PDB file of C-alpha atoms in Angstrom:
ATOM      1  CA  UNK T1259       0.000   0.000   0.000  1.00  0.00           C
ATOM      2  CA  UNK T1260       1.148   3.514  -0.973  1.00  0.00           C
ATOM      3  CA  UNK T1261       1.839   6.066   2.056  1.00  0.00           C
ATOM      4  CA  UNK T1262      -0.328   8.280   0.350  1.00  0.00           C
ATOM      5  CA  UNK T1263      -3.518   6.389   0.916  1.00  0.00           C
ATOM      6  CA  UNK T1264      -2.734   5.343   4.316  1.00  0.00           C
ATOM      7  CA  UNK T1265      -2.603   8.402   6.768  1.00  0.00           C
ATOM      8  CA  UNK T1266      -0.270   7.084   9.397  1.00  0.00           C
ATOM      9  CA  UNK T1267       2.295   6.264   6.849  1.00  0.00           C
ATOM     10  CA  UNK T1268       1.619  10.133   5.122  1.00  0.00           C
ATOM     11  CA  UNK T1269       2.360  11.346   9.253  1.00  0.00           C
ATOM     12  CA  UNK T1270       5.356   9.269   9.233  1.00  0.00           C
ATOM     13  CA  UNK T1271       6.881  10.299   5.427  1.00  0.00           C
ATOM     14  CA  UNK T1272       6.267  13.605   6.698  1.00  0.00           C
ATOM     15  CA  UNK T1273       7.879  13.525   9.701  1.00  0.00           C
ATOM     16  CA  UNK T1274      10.791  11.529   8.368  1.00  0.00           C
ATOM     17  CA  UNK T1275      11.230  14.301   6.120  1.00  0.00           C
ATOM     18  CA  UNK T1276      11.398  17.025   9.058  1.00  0.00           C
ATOM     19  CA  UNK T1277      13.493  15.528  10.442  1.00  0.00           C
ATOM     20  CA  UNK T1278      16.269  14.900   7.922  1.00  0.00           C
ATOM     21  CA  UNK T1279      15.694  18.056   6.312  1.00  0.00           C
ATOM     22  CA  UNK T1280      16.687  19.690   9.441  1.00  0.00           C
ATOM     23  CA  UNK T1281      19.604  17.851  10.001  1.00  0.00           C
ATOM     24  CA  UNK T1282      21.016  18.460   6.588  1.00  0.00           C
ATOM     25  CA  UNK T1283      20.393  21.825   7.279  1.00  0.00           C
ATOM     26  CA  UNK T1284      22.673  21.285   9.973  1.00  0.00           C
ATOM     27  CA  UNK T1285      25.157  20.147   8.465  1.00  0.00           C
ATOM     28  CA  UNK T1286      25.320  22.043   5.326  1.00  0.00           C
ATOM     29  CA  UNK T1287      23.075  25.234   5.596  1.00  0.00           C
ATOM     30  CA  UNK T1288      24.671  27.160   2.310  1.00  0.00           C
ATOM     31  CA  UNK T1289      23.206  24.066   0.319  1.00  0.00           C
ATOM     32  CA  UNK T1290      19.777  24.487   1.918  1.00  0.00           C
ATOM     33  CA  UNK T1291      20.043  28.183   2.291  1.00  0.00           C
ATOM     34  CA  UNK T1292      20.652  28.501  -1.604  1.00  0.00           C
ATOM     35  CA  UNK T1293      17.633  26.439  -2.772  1.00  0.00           C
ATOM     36  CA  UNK T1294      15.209  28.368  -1.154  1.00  0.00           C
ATOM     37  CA  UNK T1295      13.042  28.674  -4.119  1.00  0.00           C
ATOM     38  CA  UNK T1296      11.340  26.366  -6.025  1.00  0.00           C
ATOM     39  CA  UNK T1297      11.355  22.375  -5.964  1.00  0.00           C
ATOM     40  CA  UNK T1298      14.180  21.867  -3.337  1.00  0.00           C
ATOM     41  CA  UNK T1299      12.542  24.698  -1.613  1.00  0.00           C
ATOM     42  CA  UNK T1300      10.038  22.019   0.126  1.00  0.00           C
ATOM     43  CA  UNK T1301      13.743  20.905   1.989  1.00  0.00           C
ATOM     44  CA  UNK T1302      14.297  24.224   3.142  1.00  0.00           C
ATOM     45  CA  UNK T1303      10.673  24.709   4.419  1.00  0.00           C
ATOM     46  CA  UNK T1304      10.636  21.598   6.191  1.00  0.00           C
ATOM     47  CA  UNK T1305      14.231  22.631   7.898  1.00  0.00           C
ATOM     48  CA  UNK T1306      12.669  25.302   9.073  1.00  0.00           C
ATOM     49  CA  UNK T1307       9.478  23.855  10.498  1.00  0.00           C
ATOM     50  CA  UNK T1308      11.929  20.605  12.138  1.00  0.00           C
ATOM     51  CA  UNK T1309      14.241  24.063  13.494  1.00  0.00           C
ATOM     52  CA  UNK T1310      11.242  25.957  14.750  1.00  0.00           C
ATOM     53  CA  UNK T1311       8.958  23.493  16.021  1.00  0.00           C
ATOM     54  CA  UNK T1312      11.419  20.938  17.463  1.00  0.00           C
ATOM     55  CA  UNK T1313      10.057  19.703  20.610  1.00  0.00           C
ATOM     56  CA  UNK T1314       6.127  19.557  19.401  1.00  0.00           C
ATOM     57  CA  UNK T1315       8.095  17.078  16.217  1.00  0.00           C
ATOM     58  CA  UNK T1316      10.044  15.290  18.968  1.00  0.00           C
ATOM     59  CA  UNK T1317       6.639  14.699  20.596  1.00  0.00           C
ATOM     60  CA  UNK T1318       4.896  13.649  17.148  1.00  0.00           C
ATOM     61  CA  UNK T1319       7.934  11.270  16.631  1.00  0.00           C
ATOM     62  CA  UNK T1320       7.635   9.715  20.214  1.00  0.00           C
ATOM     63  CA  UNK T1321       4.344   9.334  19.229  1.00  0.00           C
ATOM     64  CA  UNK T1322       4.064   7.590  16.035  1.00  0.00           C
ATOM     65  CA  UNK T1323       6.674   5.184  17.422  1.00  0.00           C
ATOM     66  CA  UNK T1324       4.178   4.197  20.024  1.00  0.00           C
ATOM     67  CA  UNK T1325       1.442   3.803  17.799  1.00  0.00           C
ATOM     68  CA  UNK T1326       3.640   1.631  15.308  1.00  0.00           C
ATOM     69  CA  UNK T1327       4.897  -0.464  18.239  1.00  0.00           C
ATOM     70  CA  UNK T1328       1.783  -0.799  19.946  1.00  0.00           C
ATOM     71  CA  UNK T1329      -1.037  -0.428  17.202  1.00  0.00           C
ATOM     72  CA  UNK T1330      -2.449  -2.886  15.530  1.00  0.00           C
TER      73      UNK T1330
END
């Protein structure tokens, strides 16, 4: 099944995305910094949203972990 049809596998592409966007950020911010704008824009946005939001994604992250080991 496709992540896009199942909405706790969209969350978790998502927030798989956050989160290594943000760490490549990290490590090389010119790259990201310089592809603000259009397609690899998404990267940047999602940088900033894993940078600005960090401990509500840390939360989401604990979170979906627990439902994937514990769901059904």
């Amino acid at each position: 099944m496709s992540a896009l049809f199942n909405f706790q596998s969209l969350l978790l592409v998502i927030l798989l995305l956050i989160c290594t966007s943000t760490l490549a950020h990290e490590m090389m911010p010119r790259v990201m910094d310089r592809n603000r704008h259009g397609i690899l824009g998404i990267f940047w946005k999602f940088a900033r949203i894993g940078e600005r939001l960090s401990p509500y994604v840390s939360i989401c992250c604990i979170l979906m972990t627990i439902s994937i080991l514990f769901g059904s």
